[in-house]
CSV table of C-alpha atoms (C1' of nucleotides) in Angstrom, one decimal:
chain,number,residue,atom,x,y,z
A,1,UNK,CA,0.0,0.0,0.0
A,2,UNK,CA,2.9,2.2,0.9
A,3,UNK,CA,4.2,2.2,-3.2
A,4,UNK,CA,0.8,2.6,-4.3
A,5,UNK,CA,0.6,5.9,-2.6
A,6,UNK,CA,4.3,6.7,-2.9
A,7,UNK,CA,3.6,5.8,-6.7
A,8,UNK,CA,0.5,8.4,-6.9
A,9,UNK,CA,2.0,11.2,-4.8
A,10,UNK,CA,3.9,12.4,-8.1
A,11,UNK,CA,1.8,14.4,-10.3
A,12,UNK,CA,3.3,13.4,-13.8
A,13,UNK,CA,3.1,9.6,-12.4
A,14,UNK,CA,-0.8,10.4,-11.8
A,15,UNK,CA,-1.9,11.7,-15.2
A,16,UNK,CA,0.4,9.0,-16.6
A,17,UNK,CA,-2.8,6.5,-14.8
A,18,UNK,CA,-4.9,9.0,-16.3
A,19,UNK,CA,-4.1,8.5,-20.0
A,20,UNK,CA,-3.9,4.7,-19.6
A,21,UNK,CA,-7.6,4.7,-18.8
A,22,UNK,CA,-8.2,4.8,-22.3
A,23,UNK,CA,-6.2,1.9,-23.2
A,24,UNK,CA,-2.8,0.5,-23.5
A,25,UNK,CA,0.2,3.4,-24.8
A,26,UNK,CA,3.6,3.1,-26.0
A,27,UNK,CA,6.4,4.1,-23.5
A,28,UNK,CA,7.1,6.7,-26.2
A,29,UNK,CA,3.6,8.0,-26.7
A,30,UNK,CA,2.9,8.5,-23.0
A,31,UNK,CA,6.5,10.4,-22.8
A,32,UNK,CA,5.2,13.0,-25.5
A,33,UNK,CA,2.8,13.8,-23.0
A,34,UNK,CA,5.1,15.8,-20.6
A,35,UNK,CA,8.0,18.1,-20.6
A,36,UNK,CA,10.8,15.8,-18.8
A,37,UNK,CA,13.5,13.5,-20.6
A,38,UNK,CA,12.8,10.0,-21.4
A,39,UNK,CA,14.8,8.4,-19.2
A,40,UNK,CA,13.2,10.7,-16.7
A,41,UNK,CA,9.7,9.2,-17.9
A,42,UNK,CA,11.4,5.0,-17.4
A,43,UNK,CA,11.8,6.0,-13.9
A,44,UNK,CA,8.8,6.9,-13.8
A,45,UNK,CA,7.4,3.9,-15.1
A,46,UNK,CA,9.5,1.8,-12.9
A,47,UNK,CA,7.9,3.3,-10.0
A,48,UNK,CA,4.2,3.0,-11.0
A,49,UNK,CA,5.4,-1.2,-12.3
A,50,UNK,CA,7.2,-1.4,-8.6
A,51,UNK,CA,3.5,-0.8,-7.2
A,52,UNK,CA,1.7,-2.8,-9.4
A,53,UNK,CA,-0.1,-0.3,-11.1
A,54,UNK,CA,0.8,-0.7,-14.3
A,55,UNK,CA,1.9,-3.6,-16.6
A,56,UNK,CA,4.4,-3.1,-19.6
A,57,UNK,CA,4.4,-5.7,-22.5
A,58,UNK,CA,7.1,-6.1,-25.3
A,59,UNK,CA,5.0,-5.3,-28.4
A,60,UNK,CA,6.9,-4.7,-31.6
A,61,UNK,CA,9.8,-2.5,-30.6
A,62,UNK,CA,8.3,-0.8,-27.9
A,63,UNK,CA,6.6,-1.2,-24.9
A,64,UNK,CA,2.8,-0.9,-24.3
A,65,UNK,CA,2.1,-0.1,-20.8
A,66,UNK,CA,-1.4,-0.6,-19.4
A,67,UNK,CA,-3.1,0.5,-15.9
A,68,UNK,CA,-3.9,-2.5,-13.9
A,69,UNK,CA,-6.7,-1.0,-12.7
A,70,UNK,CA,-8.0,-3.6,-9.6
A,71,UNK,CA,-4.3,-2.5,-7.6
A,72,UNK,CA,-5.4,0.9,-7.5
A,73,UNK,CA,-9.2,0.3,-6.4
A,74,UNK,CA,-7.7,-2.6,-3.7
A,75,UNK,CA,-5.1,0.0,-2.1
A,76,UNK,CA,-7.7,2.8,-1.9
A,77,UNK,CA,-10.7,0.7,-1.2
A,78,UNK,CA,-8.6,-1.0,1.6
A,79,UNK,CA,-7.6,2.9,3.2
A,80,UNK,CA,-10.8,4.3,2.9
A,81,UNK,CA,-12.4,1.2,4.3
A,82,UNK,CA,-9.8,1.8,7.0
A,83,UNK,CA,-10.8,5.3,7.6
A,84,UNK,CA,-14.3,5.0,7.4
A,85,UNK,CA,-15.1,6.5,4.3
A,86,UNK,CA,-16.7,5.3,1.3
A,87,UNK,CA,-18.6,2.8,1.0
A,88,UNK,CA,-21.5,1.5,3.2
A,89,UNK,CA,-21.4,1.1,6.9
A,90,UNK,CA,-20.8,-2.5,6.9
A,91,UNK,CA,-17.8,-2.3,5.2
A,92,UNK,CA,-15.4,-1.2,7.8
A,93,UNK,CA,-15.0,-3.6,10.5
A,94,UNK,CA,-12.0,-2.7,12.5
A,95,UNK,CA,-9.7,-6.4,12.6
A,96,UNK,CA,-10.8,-7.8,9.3
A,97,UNK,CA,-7.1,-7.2,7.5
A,98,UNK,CA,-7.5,-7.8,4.3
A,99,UNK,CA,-4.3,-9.3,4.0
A,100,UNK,CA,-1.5,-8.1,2.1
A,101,UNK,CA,1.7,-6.5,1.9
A,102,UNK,CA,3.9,-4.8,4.5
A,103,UNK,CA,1.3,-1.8,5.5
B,1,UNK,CA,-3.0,17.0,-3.9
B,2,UNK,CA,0.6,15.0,-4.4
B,3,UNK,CA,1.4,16.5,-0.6
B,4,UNK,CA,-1.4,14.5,0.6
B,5,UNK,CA,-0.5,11.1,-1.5
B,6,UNK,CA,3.0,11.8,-0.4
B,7,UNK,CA,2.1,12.0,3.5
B,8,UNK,CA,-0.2,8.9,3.0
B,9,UNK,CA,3.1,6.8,1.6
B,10,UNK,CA,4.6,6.1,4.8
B,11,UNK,CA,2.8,3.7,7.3
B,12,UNK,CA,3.3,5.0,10.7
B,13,UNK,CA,1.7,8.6,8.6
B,14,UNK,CA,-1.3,6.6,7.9
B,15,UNK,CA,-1.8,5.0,11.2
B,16,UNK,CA,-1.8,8.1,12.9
B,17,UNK,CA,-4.7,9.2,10.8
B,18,UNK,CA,-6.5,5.9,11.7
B,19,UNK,CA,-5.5,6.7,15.7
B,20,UNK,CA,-7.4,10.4,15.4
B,21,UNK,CA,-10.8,9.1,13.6
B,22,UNK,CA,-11.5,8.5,17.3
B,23,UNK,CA,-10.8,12.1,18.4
B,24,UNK,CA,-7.8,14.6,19.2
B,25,UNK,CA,-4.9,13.4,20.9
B,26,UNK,CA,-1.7,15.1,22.0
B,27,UNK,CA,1.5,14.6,20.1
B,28,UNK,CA,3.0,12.2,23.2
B,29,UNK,CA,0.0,10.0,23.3
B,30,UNK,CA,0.0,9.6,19.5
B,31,UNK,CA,4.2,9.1,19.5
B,32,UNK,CA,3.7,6.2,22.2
B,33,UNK,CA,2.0,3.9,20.2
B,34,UNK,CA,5.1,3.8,17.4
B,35,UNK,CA,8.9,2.8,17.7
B,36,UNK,CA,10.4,5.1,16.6
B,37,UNK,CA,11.9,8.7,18.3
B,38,UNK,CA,9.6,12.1,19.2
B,39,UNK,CA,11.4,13.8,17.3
B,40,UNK,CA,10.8,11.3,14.1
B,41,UNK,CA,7.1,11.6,15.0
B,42,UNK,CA,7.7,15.6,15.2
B,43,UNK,CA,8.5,15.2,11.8
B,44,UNK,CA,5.6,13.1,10.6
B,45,UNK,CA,3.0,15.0,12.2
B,46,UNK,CA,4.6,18.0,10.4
B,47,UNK,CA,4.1,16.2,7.0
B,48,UNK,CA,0.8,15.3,7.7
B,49,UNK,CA,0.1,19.1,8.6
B,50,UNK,CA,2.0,20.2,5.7
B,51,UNK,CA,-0.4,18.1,3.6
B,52,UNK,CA,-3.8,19.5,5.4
B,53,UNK,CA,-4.7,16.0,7.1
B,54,UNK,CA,-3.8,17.1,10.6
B,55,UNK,CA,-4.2,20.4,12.5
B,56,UNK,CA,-2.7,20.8,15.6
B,57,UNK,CA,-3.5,22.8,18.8
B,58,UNK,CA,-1.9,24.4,22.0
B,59,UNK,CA,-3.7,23.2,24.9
B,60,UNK,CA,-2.2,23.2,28.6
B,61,UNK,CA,1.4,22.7,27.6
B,62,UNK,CA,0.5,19.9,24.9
B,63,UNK,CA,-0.3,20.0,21.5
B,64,UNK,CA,-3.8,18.3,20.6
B,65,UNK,CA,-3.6,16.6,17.0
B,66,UNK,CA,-7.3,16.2,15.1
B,67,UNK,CA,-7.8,15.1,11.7
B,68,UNK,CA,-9.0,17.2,9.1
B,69,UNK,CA,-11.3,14.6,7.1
B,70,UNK,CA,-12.2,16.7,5.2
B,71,UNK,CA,-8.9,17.5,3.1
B,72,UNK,CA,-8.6,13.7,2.9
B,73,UNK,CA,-11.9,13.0,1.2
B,74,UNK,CA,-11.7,15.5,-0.9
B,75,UNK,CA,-8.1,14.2,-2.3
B,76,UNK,CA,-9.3,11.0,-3.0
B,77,UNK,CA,-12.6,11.7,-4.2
B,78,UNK,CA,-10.9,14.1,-6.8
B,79,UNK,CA,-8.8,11.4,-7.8
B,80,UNK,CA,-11.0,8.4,-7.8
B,81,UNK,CA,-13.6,10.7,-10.0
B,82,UNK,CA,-10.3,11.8,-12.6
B,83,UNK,CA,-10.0,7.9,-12.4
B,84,UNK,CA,-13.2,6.7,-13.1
B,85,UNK,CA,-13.6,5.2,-9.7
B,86,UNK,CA,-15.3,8.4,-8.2
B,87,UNK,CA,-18.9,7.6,-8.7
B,88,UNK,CA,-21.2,10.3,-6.8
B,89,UNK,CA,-23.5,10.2,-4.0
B,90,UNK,CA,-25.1,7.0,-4.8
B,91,UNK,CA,-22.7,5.0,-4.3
B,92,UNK,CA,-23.3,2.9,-1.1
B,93,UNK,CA,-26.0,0.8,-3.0
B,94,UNK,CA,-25.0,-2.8,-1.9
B,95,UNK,CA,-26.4,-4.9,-5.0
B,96,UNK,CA,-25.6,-3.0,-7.5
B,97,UNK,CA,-21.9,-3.1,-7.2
B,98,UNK,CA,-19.6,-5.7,-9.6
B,99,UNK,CA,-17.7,-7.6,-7.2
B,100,UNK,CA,-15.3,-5.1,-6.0
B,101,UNK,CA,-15.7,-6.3,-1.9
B,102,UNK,CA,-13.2,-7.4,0.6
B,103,UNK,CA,-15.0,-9.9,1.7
C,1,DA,C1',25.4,-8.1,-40.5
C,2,DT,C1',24.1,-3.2,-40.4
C,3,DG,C1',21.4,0.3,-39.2
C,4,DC,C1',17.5,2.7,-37.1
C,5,DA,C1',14.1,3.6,-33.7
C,6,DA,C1',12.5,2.9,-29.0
C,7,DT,C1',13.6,2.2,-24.4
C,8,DT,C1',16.4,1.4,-20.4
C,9,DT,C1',20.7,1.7,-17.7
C,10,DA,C1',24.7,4.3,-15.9
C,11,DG,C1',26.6,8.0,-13.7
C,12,DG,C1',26.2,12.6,-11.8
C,13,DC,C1',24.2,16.3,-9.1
C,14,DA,C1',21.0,18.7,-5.9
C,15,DT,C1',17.4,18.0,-2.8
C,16,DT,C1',14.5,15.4,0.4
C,17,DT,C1',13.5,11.7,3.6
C,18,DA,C1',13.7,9.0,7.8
C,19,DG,C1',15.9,8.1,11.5
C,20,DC,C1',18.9,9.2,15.6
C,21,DT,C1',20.8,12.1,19.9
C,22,DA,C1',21.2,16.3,22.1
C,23,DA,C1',19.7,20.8,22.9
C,24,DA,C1',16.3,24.5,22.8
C,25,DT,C1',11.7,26.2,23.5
C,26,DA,C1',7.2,26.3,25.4
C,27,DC,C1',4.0,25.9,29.1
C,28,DC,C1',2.2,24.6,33.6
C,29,DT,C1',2.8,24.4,38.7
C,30,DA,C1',4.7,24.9,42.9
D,1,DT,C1',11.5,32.2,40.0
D,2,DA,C1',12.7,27.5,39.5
D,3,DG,C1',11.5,22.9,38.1
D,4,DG,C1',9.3,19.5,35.2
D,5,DT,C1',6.9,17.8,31.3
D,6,DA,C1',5.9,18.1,26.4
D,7,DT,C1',7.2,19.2,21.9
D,8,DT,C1',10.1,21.0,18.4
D,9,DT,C1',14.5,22.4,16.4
D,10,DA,C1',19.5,21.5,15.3
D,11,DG,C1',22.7,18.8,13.4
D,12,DC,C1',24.1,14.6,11.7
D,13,DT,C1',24.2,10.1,8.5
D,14,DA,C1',22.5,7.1,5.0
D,15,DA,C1',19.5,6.3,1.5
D,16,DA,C1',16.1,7.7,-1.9
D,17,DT,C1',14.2,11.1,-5.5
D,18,DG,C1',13.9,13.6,-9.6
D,19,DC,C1',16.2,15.4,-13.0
D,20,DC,C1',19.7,15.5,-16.7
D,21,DT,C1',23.1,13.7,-20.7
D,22,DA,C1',25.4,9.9,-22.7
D,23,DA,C1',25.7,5.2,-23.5
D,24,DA,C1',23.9,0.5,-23.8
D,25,DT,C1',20.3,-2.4,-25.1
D,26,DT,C1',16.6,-4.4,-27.7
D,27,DG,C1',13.7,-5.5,-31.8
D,28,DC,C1',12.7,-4.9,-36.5
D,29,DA,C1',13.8,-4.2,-41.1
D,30,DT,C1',17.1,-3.8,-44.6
DNA sequence: ATGCAATTTAGGCATTTAGCTAAATACCTA
DNA sequence: TAGGTATTTAGCTAAATGCCTAAATTGCAT
């Protein structure tokens, strides 16, 4: 949960989620979307992969990266549910962990 | 926006915001429950406050911590809705939703 | 095998982070 | 005014971040 947040607390790394929502990008087309060097953008990349937010696949000569979509609910599902926001009342029961990763 | 992501990437960060969904509490109490130094905690409560989550207080020689909800919700709720994952006020619906529980 | 385009790795630099101990600064109370 | 408790600041180290340019790698097509 840490990386996931870690991951999202970067702004280009955020809109990077954003433009995946509309299907899988090239590592090259996503990096035409900001003003910082391409190497820059891998890091980036690396990051958001280390939290399992998004998936990179060798297609052709490049890379297509896609969100992986059901890391990001789990992680933000799991903290609201935490903090009693959200979703119905049921939901957060103090104890229930859903198990997983170091908090 | 990325200050509050940023203050939610560290754990002992996001406990404390779990510790003061059940009211203010002064820095010491707060500090007790983790391992590490006051001073370290010093620090993290002044990320959190940095960020908007926490807002502290001067009261008889000790300084009363409270969360600022608000701040929170509306930082995710911004981003969950840029994400597709907002949904409005109807949300709580239980039936309606496509598997996305913790059981 | 060569070359080209796309992407990542390497190395460097400045800044920030997380932790520590020790010291300074409140703030109450006697 | 002095003492004690609570909290923050100072000053340090080690490691991580975010950015860059230059070089290495990978994959496809000549």
């Amino acid at each position: 949960m840490s990386k996931v947040f870690d991951a999202l607390s970067h702004p280009i790394r955020r809109e990077v989620l954003e433009l995946l929502k509309g299907g899988g990008m090239t590592a090259g087309d996503i990096a035409d979307h900001f003003p910082v060097s391409k190497p820059t953008m891998s890091g980036h990349f690396a990051k958001l992969k280390e939290a399992g937010l998004i998936h990179g696949e060798n297609r052709r000569g490049s890379v297509v990266y896609t969100l992986n979509m059901s890391t990001l609910e789990e992680a933000l599902h799991t903290f609201m549910g935490r903090m009693g926001l959200g979703r119905a009342e049921g939901e957060a029961r103090p104890g229930t962990k859903p198990q997983g990763e170091t908090q």
